[in-house]
Amino acid sequence: MIAVQEVTKRFGATPALDAVSLTVRSGTTHVLLGSSGSGKSTLLRLILGLIWPDAGSVRVDGTPVEPATRDGLLARMGYVVQDGGLYPHLTAFANVALAAEAQRWAPARIAARVGELADLAGLDGAMLRRYPRELSGGQRQRVGLMRALVLDPPILLLDEPLGALDPIVRAELQEQLAALFARLAKTVVLVTHDIREAARLGQAITLLTGGRVVQHGTFRDLAERPASPFVTQFLTAQTVEMLGSLPGSPPGARTGG
Amino acid sequence: MRALSRSTLGGAALAAILLGAAGAGAAPDGVIRVGSKSFTESYILAEVAAQIIEQVGEARVERRVGLGGTGLTYRALESGAIDLYPEYTGTLALVLLKDASLATPEAIRERLRPGGLTVSASLGFVNTYALAVRADAAERLGLRTIGDLARHPELRAAFSSGFLEREDGWPGLRARYGLTLARVEVMEHALTYRAIASGQVDVMDVFSTDGQLERLKLLLLDDDRHFFPDYSAVLLARREMTERYPRTWARLREVLEGRLDAARMARLNAMADLDGRRVSEVAAVFLGRAVPAGTGRGREILAELGSLTMDHLVLVLVAVGVAIVLGIPMGIVAARHRRTGQLELSVIAMLQTVPALALLMFMIPLFGIGKGPALVALSLYALLPIARNTYAGLIAIDRTLLEIAGVLRLAPLRRLLRIELPLAAISIMAGIKTAAVTTVGTATLAAFIGGGGYGALIVRGLALDDTATILAGAAPAAAMALAFHALFELADRVLVPRGLR
């Protein structure tokens, strides 16, 4: 369980997070939803201990995230960023193997684990010898996911993992991620601005704006019992945008349906 | 301050490593090191002395000739890097001891005694400073004495830097005669001869025994107010050497003192300058020894080129190697601690603004002369591009990639070697490439402090006014720079990770 309590974080004068609290239950997928500047990525970075709160606390399975506990907690977390965040000078295999190498795993054990993860992530084994720039966006994202999973951490933190992908690949990967999370029973925190992704993957959703929590709940809660007009606004804006971008449909033509 | 103390440590380590290599201090047993300044007469006198020492057989000879100007050569003698070199009484009194009352070798010898140095008696000729003009111009303008120049302020003068700055040179001369020449430039002596011959310069400083005067039809202007002091040639030596090898010192004095008049010296200079004969040949002629036939200067250079190439390669490789070993860690420290890093890089950049020749000169009191001090100076010079590019390469790395290394729990050393340095590899390699190619050029200056390499030919060619010899040094240096460039293009393919290319 991840417990965020009354966390405030400022960058200069502007608060990125203002007294935010939320709870992520173990074994569930929790989506942090919001537009850019809402503070959702900042929240993820606080959980990872990449930055420290100005007030409030973050606890992971009861342990407070602090400089002294950070390394031990990181052993239990995997981190995936947009476009994979792969090292361009290392092959896909070497990227995935990094954390295992750092733990001094035997090469044979690493090779076996990477093979296992390639099956899990649906990546062709031949791709493992390639460098990141020789892979497609979707493949890079799969490699990034494999790298986060190599030590089999119970917690997975994903920051806009599918943000750089085209819509078709994106939809396909969303389905696969949903299946994967269910199968692995990980505690997942996923940051996105895409309500469709939130609806498809999130068992719980926290909608943020301007560094404050607008509403906690399921997608259904947000759609049917919005806590404020902003929630409805946020949900419909993206739907309109999505429909508006369809070829041949004038903007707003089908909002009534 | 951690970064600072680390870089200070690095500097101290550099000094320690290279101090060992410099070999400053007293000569090893059985060796007399003969030095010279970098002009023809000094080369010849040094070679004559060297051949005499070889004849006596009390000690072996090491030639460390063509060291450069007066200050450099004198400091080399003081530090024990050389044991002996030809000098002039006027220079000793006015420039080195700064006491115009020291008129005779005897008075100078008394004064030098506490410092552990001594001089021979006069070798017999006076090589004084003089001003020269083209004979035809002298006739046209009615120039006979230095004082006559006062009537022609429009004349263009080019002086060697020593003459231009020394109290017994231009500043004093100008005051004594009330001269107001409009255009006075500083120029390397050997080049001024060409300039005056082609009419681009009207007045230059020369030495009265100069072998070129006759060929170029130059006229010496009369010093009718007796400004220039007496520049008698002498041998200046460390007393330690004269006491350890008394027979050698006695023989040197016996053969040389009073035996060389101005005309004879001018002829010897002309043999080297005008006839293109080797200095060793000229010295042998003076000593009345058989001269091996059929060996001109060209052949001598060819024979030398192999060992000079090795010398030059060693200078470049060791200097760049040391600069890599120190520069990359300095770049890393600078990237880790930005503020002290800026300070560190500024200090290295300041070193870079010191003219290479001056930096080489600073090495002499610290490390003596030869390869060691040349390597210290070249390493310092090569440091900036490497440290700077390492720093630039490291700070340009995407912050997310660094954060991920933390999340993956890579230990600091693994993170540096596996992630950061490879990601900065293109920039670091570019720095090393710049350092290597520029060091090939800068290393030609090492010859001025006896460091050897292609510069030895350039220095000698300048002294002998021999374009072919200069080119024999300059062309291979240019070729080596190109070769290094090509080599590093290849190395890039190996050292820069494939995913980055």
Short mmCIF file of N, CA and C in Angstrom, two decimals, chain A residues 45 48 50 70-71 74-75 77-79 81 84-90 94-95 98-99 101-104 129 131 133-134 147 151, chain B residues 397-411 414-415 417-425 496-501:
data_model
loop_
_atom_site.label_atom_id
_atom_site.label_comp_id
_atom_site.label_asym_id
_atom_site.label_seq_id
_atom_site.Cartn_x
_atom_site.Cartn_y
_atom_site.Cartn_z
N ARG A 45 7.12 11.16 -8.76
CA ARG A 45 8.54 11.34 -8.43
C ARG A 45 8.77 11.41 -6.92
N LEU A 48 8.87 7.86 -5.71
CA LEU A 48 10.16 7.24 -6.04
C LEU A 48 11.31 7.79 -5.19
N LEU A 50 12.69 10.66 -5.85
CA LEU A 50 13.55 11.47 -6.73
C LEU A 50 13.54 12.92 -6.27
N ARG A 70 15.37 5.20 0.99
CA ARG A 70 15.12 5.26 -0.45
C ARG A 70 15.63 4.04 -1.19
N ASP A 71 16.88 3.67 -0.92
CA ASP A 71 17.48 2.59 -1.69
C ASP A 71 16.72 1.28 -1.47
N LEU A 74 13.46 1.46 -3.33
CA LEU A 74 13.60 1.38 -4.79
C LEU A 74 13.75 -0.07 -5.24
N ALA A 75 14.28 -0.91 -4.36
CA ALA A 75 14.42 -2.34 -4.69
C ALA A 75 13.05 -2.96 -4.95
N MET A 77 10.50 -1.23 -6.41
CA MET A 77 9.76 -0.47 -7.42
C MET A 77 10.39 -0.58 -8.80
N GLY A 78 9.51 -0.61 -9.79
CA GLY A 78 9.97 -0.49 -11.17
C GLY A 78 9.42 0.81 -11.73
N TYR A 79 10.18 1.44 -12.65
CA TYR A 79 9.82 2.78 -13.13
C TYR A 79 9.87 2.79 -14.65
N VAL A 81 9.11 5.32 -18.08
CA VAL A 81 8.78 6.68 -18.51
C VAL A 81 8.38 6.69 -19.98
N GLY A 84 10.02 5.01 -23.10
CA GLY A 84 10.92 3.97 -22.60
C GLY A 84 12.08 4.47 -21.78
N GLY A 85 12.59 5.68 -22.08
CA GLY A 85 13.75 6.19 -21.35
C GLY A 85 14.95 5.28 -21.45
N LEU A 86 15.13 4.68 -22.63
CA LEU A 86 16.21 3.70 -22.79
C LEU A 86 17.54 4.41 -23.02
N TYR A 87 18.64 3.72 -22.63
CA TYR A 87 19.97 4.25 -22.89
C TYR A 87 20.35 3.98 -24.34
N PRO A 88 20.59 5.05 -25.12
CA PRO A 88 20.79 4.87 -26.55
C PRO A 88 22.06 4.08 -26.89
N HIS A 89 23.02 4.04 -25.96
CA HIS A 89 24.29 3.38 -26.28
C HIS A 89 24.27 1.90 -25.92
N LEU A 90 23.15 1.43 -25.34
CA LEU A 90 23.07 0.02 -24.95
C LEU A 90 22.00 -0.68 -25.78
N ALA A 94 20.84 -5.17 -23.08
CA ALA A 94 21.68 -4.56 -22.05
C ALA A 94 20.87 -3.59 -21.20
N ASN A 95 19.93 -2.88 -21.83
CA ASN A 95 19.06 -1.99 -21.07
C ASN A 95 18.26 -2.75 -20.03
N LEU A 98 20.40 -4.16 -16.99
CA LEU A 98 21.15 -3.26 -16.10
C LEU A 98 20.93 -3.51 -14.61
N ALA A 99 19.67 -3.52 -14.18
CA ALA A 99 19.40 -3.62 -12.75
C ALA A 99 19.85 -4.98 -12.21
N GLU A 101 22.32 -6.80 -13.45
CA GLU A 101 23.79 -6.75 -13.39
C GLU A 101 24.25 -6.04 -12.11
N ALA A 102 23.55 -4.93 -11.80
CA ALA A 102 23.92 -4.17 -10.61
C ALA A 102 23.76 -5.03 -9.36
N GLN A 103 22.86 -6.02 -9.41
CA GLN A 103 22.67 -6.94 -8.27
C GLN A 103 23.58 -8.16 -8.40
N ARG A 104 24.48 -8.13 -9.39
CA ARG A 104 25.47 -9.19 -9.61
C ARG A 104 24.83 -10.55 -9.87
N ARG A 129 18.73 -7.63 -29.59
CA ARG A 129 20.09 -7.26 -29.98
C ARG A 129 20.16 -5.86 -30.58
N TYR A 131 19.70 -1.66 -31.01
CA TYR A 131 19.82 -0.45 -30.20
C TYR A 131 18.48 0.28 -30.23
N ARG A 133 17.40 3.13 -31.07
CA ARG A 133 16.95 3.89 -32.25
C ARG A 133 16.61 2.97 -33.41
N GLU A 134 16.96 1.68 -33.28
CA GLU A 134 16.60 0.73 -34.34
C GLU A 134 15.25 0.06 -34.05
N ARG A 147 12.53 -3.62 -18.59
CA ARG A 147 13.61 -3.17 -17.72
C ARG A 147 13.10 -2.91 -16.30
N LEU A 151 13.69 -7.22 -11.99
CA LEU A 151 13.90 -7.76 -10.64
C LEU A 151 12.58 -8.18 -9.99
N ILE B 397 23.92 15.29 -20.62
CA ILE B 397 23.14 14.05 -20.57
C ILE B 397 21.73 14.33 -20.05
N ASP B 398 20.74 13.76 -20.71
CA ASP B 398 19.33 13.91 -20.35
C ASP B 398 19.12 13.54 -18.88
N ARG B 399 18.46 14.45 -18.13
CA ARG B 399 18.31 14.24 -16.69
C ARG B 399 17.51 12.98 -16.37
N THR B 400 16.51 12.70 -17.21
CA THR B 400 15.70 11.50 -16.97
C THR B 400 16.57 10.25 -16.99
N LEU B 401 17.51 10.20 -17.94
CA LEU B 401 18.37 9.03 -18.03
C LEU B 401 19.21 8.86 -16.77
N LEU B 402 19.62 9.97 -16.17
CA LEU B 402 20.40 9.90 -14.93
C LEU B 402 19.53 9.43 -13.77
N GLU B 403 18.28 9.94 -13.74
CA GLU B 403 17.36 9.54 -12.67
C GLU B 403 17.08 8.05 -12.74
N ILE B 404 16.92 7.57 -13.97
CA ILE B 404 16.62 6.14 -14.13
C ILE B 404 17.78 5.29 -13.61
N ALA B 405 19.01 5.77 -13.83
CA ALA B 405 20.17 5.03 -13.30
C ALA B 405 20.07 4.93 -11.78
N GLY B 406 19.57 5.99 -11.14
CA GLY B 406 19.37 5.95 -9.69
C GLY B 406 18.29 4.96 -9.31
N VAL B 407 17.16 4.99 -10.05
CA VAL B 407 16.05 4.09 -9.75
C VAL B 407 16.47 2.63 -9.96
N LEU B 408 17.34 2.41 -10.95
CA LEU B 408 17.80 1.03 -11.20
C LEU B 408 18.87 0.63 -10.18
N ARG B 409 19.21 1.53 -9.32
CA ARG B 409 20.17 1.31 -8.22
C ARG B 409 21.55 0.90 -8.73
N LEU B 410 22.04 1.64 -9.73
CA LEU B 410 23.41 1.40 -10.18
C LEU B 410 24.34 2.13 -9.21
N ALA B 411 25.38 1.44 -8.75
CA ALA B 411 26.35 2.07 -7.84
C ALA B 411 27.06 3.19 -8.60
N ARG B 414 29.58 2.19 -11.30
CA ARG B 414 28.94 1.52 -12.43
C ARG B 414 28.17 2.53 -13.27
N ARG B 415 27.52 3.46 -12.58
CA ARG B 415 26.76 4.49 -13.30
C ARG B 415 27.69 5.32 -14.18
N LEU B 417 30.78 4.50 -15.36
CA LEU B 417 31.46 3.77 -16.43
C LEU B 417 30.49 3.21 -17.46
N ARG B 418 29.29 2.81 -16.99
CA ARG B 418 28.38 2.12 -17.89
C ARG B 418 27.42 3.09 -18.57
N ILE B 419 27.11 4.19 -17.89
CA ILE B 419 26.09 5.11 -18.42
C ILE B 419 26.68 6.45 -18.82
N GLU B 420 27.31 7.15 -17.84
CA GLU B 420 27.64 8.54 -18.10
C GLU B 420 28.77 8.72 -19.11
N LEU B 421 29.90 8.02 -18.88
CA LEU B 421 31.01 8.21 -19.81
C LEU B 421 30.67 7.76 -21.23
N PRO B 422 30.00 6.60 -21.41
CA PRO B 422 29.62 6.25 -22.79
C PRO B 422 28.70 7.29 -23.43
N LEU B 423 27.77 7.84 -22.64
CA LEU B 423 26.86 8.83 -23.23
C LEU B 423 27.60 10.11 -23.59
N ALA B 424 28.71 10.39 -22.88
CA ALA B 424 29.50 11.59 -23.17
C ALA B 424 30.63 11.29 -24.15
N ALA B 425 30.68 10.06 -24.65
CA ALA B 425 31.86 9.61 -25.41
C ALA B 425 32.15 10.48 -26.63
N VAL B 496 33.23 5.11 -29.73
CA VAL B 496 31.90 5.67 -29.53
C VAL B 496 30.89 4.54 -29.72
N PRO B 497 30.05 4.31 -28.70
CA PRO B 497 29.10 3.19 -28.78
C PRO B 497 28.25 3.27 -30.04
N ARG B 498 27.95 2.10 -30.63
CA ARG B 498 27.26 2.05 -31.91
C ARG B 498 25.91 2.76 -31.86
N GLY B 499 25.22 2.61 -30.74
CA GLY B 499 23.89 3.20 -30.64
C GLY B 499 23.89 4.72 -30.70
N LEU B 500 25.09 5.34 -30.50
CA LEU B 500 25.14 6.81 -30.50
C LEU B 500 25.55 7.38 -31.84
N ARG B 501 26.04 6.53 -32.73
CA ARG B 501 26.59 7.07 -33.98
C ARG B 501 25.51 7.32 -35.02
#
